[in-house]
CSV table of C-alpha atoms in Angstrom, one decimal:
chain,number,residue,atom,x,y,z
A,24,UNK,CA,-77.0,-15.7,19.2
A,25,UNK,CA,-76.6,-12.1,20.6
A,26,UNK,CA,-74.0,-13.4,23.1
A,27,UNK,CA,-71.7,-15.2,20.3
A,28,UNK,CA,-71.8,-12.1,18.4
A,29,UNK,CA,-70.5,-9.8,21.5
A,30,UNK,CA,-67.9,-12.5,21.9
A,31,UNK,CA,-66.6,-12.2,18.2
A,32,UNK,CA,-66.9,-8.5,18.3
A,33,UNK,CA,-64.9,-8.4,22.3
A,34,UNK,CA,-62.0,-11.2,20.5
A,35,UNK,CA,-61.2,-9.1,17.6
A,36,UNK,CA,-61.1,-5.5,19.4
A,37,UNK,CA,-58.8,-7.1,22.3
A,38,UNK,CA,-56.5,-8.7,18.9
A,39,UNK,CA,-56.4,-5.8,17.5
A,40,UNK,CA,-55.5,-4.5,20.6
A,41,UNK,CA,-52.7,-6.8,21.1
A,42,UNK,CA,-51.6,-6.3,17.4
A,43,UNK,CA,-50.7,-2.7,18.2
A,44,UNK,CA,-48.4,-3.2,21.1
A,45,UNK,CA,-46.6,-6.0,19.3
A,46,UNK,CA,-45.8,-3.3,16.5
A,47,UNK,CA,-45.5,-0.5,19.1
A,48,UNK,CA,-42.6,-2.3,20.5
A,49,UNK,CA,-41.0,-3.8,17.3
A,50,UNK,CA,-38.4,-1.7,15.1
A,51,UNK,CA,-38.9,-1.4,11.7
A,52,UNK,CA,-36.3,-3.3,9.5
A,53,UNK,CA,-33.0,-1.0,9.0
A,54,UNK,CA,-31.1,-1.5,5.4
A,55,UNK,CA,-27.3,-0.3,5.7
A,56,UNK,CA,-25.7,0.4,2.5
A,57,UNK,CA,-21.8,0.6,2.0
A,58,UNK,CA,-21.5,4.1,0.7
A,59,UNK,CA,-18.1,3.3,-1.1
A,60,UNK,CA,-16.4,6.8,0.0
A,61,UNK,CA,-13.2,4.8,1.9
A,62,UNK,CA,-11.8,1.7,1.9
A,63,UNK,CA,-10.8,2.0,5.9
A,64,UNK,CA,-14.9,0.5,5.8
A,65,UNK,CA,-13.9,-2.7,3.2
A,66,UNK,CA,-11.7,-5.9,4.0
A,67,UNK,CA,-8.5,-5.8,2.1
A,68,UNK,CA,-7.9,-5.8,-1.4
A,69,UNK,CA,-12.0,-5.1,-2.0
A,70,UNK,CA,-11.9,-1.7,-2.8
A,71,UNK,CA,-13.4,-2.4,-6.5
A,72,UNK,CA,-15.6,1.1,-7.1
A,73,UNK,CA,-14.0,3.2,-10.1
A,74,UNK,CA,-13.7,6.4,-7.7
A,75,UNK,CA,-12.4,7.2,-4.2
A,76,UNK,CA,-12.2,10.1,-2.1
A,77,UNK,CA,-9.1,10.5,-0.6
A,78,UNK,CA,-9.2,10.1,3.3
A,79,UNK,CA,-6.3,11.6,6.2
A,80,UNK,CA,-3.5,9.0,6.3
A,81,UNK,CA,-4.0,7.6,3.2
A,82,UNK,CA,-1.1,7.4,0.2
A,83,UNK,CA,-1.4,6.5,-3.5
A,84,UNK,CA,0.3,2.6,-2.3
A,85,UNK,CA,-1.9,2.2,0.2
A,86,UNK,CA,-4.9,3.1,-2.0
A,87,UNK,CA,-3.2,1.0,-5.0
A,88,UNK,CA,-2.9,-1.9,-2.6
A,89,UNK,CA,-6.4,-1.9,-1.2
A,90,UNK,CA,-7.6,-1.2,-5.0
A,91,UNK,CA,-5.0,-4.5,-5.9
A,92,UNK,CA,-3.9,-1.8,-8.5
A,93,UNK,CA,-0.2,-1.0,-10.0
A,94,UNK,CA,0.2,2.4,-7.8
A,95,UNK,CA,2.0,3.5,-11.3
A,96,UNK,CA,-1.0,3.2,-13.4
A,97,UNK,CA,-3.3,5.4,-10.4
A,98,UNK,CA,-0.6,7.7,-11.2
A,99,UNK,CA,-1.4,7.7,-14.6
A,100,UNK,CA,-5.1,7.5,-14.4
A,101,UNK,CA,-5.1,11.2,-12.2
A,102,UNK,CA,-2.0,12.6,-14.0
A,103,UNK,CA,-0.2,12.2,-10.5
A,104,UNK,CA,3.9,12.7,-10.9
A,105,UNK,CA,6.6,11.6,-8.2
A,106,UNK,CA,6.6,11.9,-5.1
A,107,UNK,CA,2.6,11.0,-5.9
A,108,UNK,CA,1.3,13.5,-3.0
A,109,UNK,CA,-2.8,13.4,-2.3
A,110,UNK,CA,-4.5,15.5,-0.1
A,111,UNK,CA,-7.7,14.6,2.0
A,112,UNK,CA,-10.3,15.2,0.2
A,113,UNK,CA,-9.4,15.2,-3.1
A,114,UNK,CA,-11.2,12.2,-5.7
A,115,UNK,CA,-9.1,9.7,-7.6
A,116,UNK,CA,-10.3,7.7,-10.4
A,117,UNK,CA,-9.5,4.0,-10.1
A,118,UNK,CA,-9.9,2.7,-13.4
A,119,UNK,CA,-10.8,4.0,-16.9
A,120,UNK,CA,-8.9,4.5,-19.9
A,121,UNK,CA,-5.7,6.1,-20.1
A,122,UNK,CA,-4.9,9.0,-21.4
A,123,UNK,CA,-3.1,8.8,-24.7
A,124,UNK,CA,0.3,10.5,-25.3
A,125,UNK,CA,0.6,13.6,-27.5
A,126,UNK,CA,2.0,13.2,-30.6
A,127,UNK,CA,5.1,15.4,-31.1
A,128,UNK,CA,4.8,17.6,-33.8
A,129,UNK,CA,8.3,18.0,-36.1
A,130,UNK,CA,9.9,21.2,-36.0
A,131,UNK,CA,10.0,23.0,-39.3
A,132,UNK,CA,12.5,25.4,-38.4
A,133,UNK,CA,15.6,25.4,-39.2
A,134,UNK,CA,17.8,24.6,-36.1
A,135,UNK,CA,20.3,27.7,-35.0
A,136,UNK,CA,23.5,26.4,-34.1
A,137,UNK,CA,25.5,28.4,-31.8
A,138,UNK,CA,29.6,28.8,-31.2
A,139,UNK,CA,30.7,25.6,-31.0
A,140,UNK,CA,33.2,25.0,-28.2
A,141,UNK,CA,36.8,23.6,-29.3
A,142,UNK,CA,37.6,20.1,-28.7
A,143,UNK,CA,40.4,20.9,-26.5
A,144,UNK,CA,38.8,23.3,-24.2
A,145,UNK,CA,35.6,20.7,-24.3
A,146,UNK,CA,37.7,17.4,-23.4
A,147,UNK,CA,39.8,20.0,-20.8
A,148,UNK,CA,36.0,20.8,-19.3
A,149,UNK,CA,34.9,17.0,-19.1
A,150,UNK,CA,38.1,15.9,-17.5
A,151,UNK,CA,37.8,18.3,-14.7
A,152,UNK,CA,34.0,17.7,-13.9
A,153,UNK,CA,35.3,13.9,-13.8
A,154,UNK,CA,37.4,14.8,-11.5
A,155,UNK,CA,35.1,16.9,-9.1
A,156,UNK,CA,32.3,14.3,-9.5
A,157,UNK,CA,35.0,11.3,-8.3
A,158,UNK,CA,36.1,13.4,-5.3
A,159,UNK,CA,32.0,13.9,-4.3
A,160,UNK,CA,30.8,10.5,-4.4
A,161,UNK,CA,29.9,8.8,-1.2
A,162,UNK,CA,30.4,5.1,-1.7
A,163,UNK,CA,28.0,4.9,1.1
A,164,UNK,CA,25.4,6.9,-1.0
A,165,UNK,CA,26.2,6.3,-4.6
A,166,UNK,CA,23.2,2.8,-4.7
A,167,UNK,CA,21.0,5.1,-3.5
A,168,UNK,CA,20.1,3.7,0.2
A,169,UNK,CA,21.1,4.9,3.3
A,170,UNK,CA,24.2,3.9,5.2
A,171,UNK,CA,23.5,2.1,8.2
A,172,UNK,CA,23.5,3.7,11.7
A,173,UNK,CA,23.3,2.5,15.7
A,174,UNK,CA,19.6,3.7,15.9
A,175,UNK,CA,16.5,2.5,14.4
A,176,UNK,CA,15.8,4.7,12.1
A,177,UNK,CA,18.5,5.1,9.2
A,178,UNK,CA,19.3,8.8,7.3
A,179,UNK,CA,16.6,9.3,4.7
A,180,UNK,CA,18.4,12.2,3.1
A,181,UNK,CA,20.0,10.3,0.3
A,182,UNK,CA,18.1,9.8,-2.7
A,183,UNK,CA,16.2,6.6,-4.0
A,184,UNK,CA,15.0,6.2,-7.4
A,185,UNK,CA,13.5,2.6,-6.9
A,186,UNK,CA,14.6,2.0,-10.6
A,187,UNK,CA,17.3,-0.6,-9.6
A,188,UNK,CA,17.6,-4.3,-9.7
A,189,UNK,CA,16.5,-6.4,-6.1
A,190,UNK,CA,19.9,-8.4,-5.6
A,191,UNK,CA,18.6,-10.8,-3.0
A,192,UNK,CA,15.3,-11.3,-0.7
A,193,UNK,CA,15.8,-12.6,2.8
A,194,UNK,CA,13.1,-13.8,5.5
A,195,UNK,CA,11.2,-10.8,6.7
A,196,UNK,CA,11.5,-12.5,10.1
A,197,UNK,CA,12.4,-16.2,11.8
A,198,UNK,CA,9.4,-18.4,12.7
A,199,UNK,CA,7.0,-21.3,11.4
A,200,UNK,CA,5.1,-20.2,8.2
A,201,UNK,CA,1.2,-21.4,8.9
A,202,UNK,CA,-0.4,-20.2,6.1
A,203,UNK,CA,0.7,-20.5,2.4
A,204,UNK,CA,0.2,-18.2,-0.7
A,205,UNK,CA,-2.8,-19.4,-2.8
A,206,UNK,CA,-3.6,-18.0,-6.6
A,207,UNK,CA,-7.5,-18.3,-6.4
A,208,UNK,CA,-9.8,-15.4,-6.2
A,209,UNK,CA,-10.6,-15.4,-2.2
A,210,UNK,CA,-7.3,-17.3,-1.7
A,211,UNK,CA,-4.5,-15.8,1.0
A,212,UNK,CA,-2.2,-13.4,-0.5
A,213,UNK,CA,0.9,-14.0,1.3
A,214,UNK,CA,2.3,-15.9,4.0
A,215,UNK,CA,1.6,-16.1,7.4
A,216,UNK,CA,4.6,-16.4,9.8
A,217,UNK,CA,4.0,-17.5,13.6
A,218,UNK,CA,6.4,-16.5,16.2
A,219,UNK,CA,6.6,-14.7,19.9
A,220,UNK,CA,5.2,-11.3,20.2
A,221,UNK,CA,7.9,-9.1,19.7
A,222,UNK,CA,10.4,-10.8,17.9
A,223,UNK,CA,12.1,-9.2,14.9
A,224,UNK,CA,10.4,-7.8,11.5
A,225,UNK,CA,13.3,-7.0,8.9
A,226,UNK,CA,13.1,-5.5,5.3
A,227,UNK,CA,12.7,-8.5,3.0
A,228,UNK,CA,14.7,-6.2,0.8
A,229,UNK,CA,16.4,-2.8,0.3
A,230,UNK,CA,14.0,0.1,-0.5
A,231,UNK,CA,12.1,3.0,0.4
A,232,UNK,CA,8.6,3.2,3.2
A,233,UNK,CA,5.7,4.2,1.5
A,234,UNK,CA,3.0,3.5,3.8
A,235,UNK,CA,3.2,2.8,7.5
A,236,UNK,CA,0.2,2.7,9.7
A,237,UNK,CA,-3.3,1.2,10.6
A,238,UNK,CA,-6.0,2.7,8.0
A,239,UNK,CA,-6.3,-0.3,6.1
A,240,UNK,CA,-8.9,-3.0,8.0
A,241,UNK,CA,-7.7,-6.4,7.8
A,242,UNK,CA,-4.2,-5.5,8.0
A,243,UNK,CA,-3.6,-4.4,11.4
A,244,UNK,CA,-0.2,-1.9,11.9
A,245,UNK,CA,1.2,-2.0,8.5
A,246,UNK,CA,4.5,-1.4,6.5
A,247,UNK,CA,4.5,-1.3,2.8
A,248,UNK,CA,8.2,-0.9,1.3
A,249,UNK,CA,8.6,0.1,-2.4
A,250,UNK,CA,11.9,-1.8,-3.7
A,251,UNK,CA,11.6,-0.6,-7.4
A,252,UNK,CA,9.2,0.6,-9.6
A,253,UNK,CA,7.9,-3.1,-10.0
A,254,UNK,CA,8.1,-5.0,-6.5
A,255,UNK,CA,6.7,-3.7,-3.1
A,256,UNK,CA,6.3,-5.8,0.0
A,257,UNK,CA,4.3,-5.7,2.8
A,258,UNK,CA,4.2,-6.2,6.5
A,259,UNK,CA,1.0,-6.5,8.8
A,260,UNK,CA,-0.3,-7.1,12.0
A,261,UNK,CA,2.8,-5.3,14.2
A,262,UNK,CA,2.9,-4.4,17.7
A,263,UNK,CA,5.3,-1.6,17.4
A,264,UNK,CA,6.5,0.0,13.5
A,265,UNK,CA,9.9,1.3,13.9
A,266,UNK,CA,9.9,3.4,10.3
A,267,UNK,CA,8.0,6.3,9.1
A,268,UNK,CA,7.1,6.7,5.6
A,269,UNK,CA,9.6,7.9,3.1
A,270,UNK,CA,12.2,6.5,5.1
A,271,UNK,CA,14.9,4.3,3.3
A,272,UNK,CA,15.6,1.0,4.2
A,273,UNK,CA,18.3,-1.5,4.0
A,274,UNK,CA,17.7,-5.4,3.6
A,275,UNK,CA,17.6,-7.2,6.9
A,276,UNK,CA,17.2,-3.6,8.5
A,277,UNK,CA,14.8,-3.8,11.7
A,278,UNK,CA,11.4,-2.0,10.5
A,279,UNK,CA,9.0,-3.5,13.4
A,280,UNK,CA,7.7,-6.3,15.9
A,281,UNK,CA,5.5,-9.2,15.7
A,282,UNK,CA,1.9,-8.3,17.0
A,283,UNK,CA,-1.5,-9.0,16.9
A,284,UNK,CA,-2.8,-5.9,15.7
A,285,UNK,CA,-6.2,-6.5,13.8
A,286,UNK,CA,-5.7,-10.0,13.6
A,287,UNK,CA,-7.2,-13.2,16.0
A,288,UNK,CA,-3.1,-14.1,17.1
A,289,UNK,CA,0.3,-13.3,17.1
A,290,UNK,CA,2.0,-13.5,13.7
A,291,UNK,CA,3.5,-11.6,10.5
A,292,UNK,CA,1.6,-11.4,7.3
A,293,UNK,CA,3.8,-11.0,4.7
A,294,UNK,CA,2.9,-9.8,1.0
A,295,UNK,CA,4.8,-9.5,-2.0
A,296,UNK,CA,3.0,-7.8,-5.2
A,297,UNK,CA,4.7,-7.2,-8.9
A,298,UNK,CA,3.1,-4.7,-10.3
A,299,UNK,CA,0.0,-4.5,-8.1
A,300,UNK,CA,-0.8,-8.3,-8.2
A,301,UNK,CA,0.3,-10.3,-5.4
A,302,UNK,CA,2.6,-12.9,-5.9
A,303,UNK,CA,3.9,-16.3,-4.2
A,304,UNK,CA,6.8,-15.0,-1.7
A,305,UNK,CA,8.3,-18.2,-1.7
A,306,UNK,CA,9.2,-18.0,-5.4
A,307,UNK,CA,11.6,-15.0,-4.1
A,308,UNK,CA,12.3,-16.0,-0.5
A,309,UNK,CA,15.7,-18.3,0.0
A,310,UNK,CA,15.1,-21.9,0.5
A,311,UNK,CA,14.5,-23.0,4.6
């Protein structure tokens, strides 16, 4: 009986034994928790918290397109105005109410009215600004994009309200499209375009570069091209990006190449969004 006992006690010292290296050598279980301060962490179009902390590279589009938000009502929401600058650092709210407009309280004093000017001297005055104004105008300049030029980069010095009307879309480049737009919730939000590495990425419409680089995961090297204050377009997974932002661009103008960038093969991923929501390209694209 004496030896049984011994026996017990010797089995459970040398378990316990055993026990203890087996937790010596085991690491204890690690949570990671997505802190939500960038959205360069989350796939594309997931940044869903209601406030982000604005990160070097980023622009109000390119946090509007991640956020799937209208950039114009980000504006609103953080009392940004045109040209919509952000500086590292700095916290934006992503949703919330917005604010209300200020009712404009009638004057009740009397207006003063000054001199007024004579007809003839006034119609003499408007005649000869008319004039001036005619002799000024660059025909080149007066739709508000830049005139073409030999090099790749056209001259961004002319002005671009993006209030105007999109004549025409063309292809953003020629290949075999391979994936299709799709409307449900985790469906694709554009097309994808196969073709050789390098070949040809045009604007799929005149207007001005708002965002061009690589901050935003899923999409590789990336141009996003703001047409009017409705319709922007973008351009992903480039080898090379031939544009910088705020640059003005015409339709069919040469803005990259075809690449691979953050993406399993060679090909274009093209977007179109109206007012923040993506949209099917090929309602807007010319029949093949």
């Amino acid at each position: 009986m004496r030896n049984v006992v011994v026996s017990l006690i010797t089995i459970t010292v040398l378990l316990g034994v055993s026990g203890c290296s087996f937790q010596a050598n085991t690491p204890a279980p690690v949570e990671t928790l997505y802190t939500g301060k960038t959205y360069k962490d989350k796939m594309k179009g997931s940044l869903k918290q209601s406030r982000y902390q604005v990160q070097s590279g980023d622009t109000l589009y390119s946090i509007a397109w991640a956020s799937g938000r209208d950039f114009k009502t980000l504006a609103k929401l953080n009392n940004l105005h045109s040209p919509y600058t952000i500086q590292p650092g700095q916290t934006l709210n992503l949703s919330g109410q917005l604010p209300k407009p200020r009712p404009v309280r009638p004057s009740t004093k009397p207006n003063k009215i000054s001199k007024v000017p004579k007809p003839a001297q006034s119609q003499t005055v408007t005649k000869t600004k008319q004039k001036e104004n005619a002799k000024s105008v660059d025909p080149k300049k007066s739709q508000g994009y830049a005139s073409t030029t030999n090099s790749q980069f056209t001259n961004n010095k002319s002005t671009f309200d993006g209030s105007g009307k999109i004549s025409r879309w063309s292809w953003p480049t020629k290949g075999k499209v391979i994936a299709s737009f799709s409307s449900t919730a985790q469906g694709r939000q554009g097309l994808d375009i196969v073709a050789r590495e390098g070949s040809p990425i045009v604007a799929s419409a005149a207007g001005k570069v708002v965002y061009a680089g690589s901050a935003l995961r899923g999409y590789g090297q990336l141009v996003i091209i703001k047409h009017n204050d409705e319709f922007l377009s973008a351009y992903a997974h480039n080898k090379k990006i031939f544009v910088k932002e705020k640059q003005e661009v015409k339709l069919g103008q040469k803005i990259a190449e075809m690449g691979s960038s953050d993406s399993d093969r060679v090909k274009l991923h093209f977007e179109i969004r109206y007012r923040g929501k993506p949209v099917d390209p090929m309602r807007y694209l010319p029949k093949l």
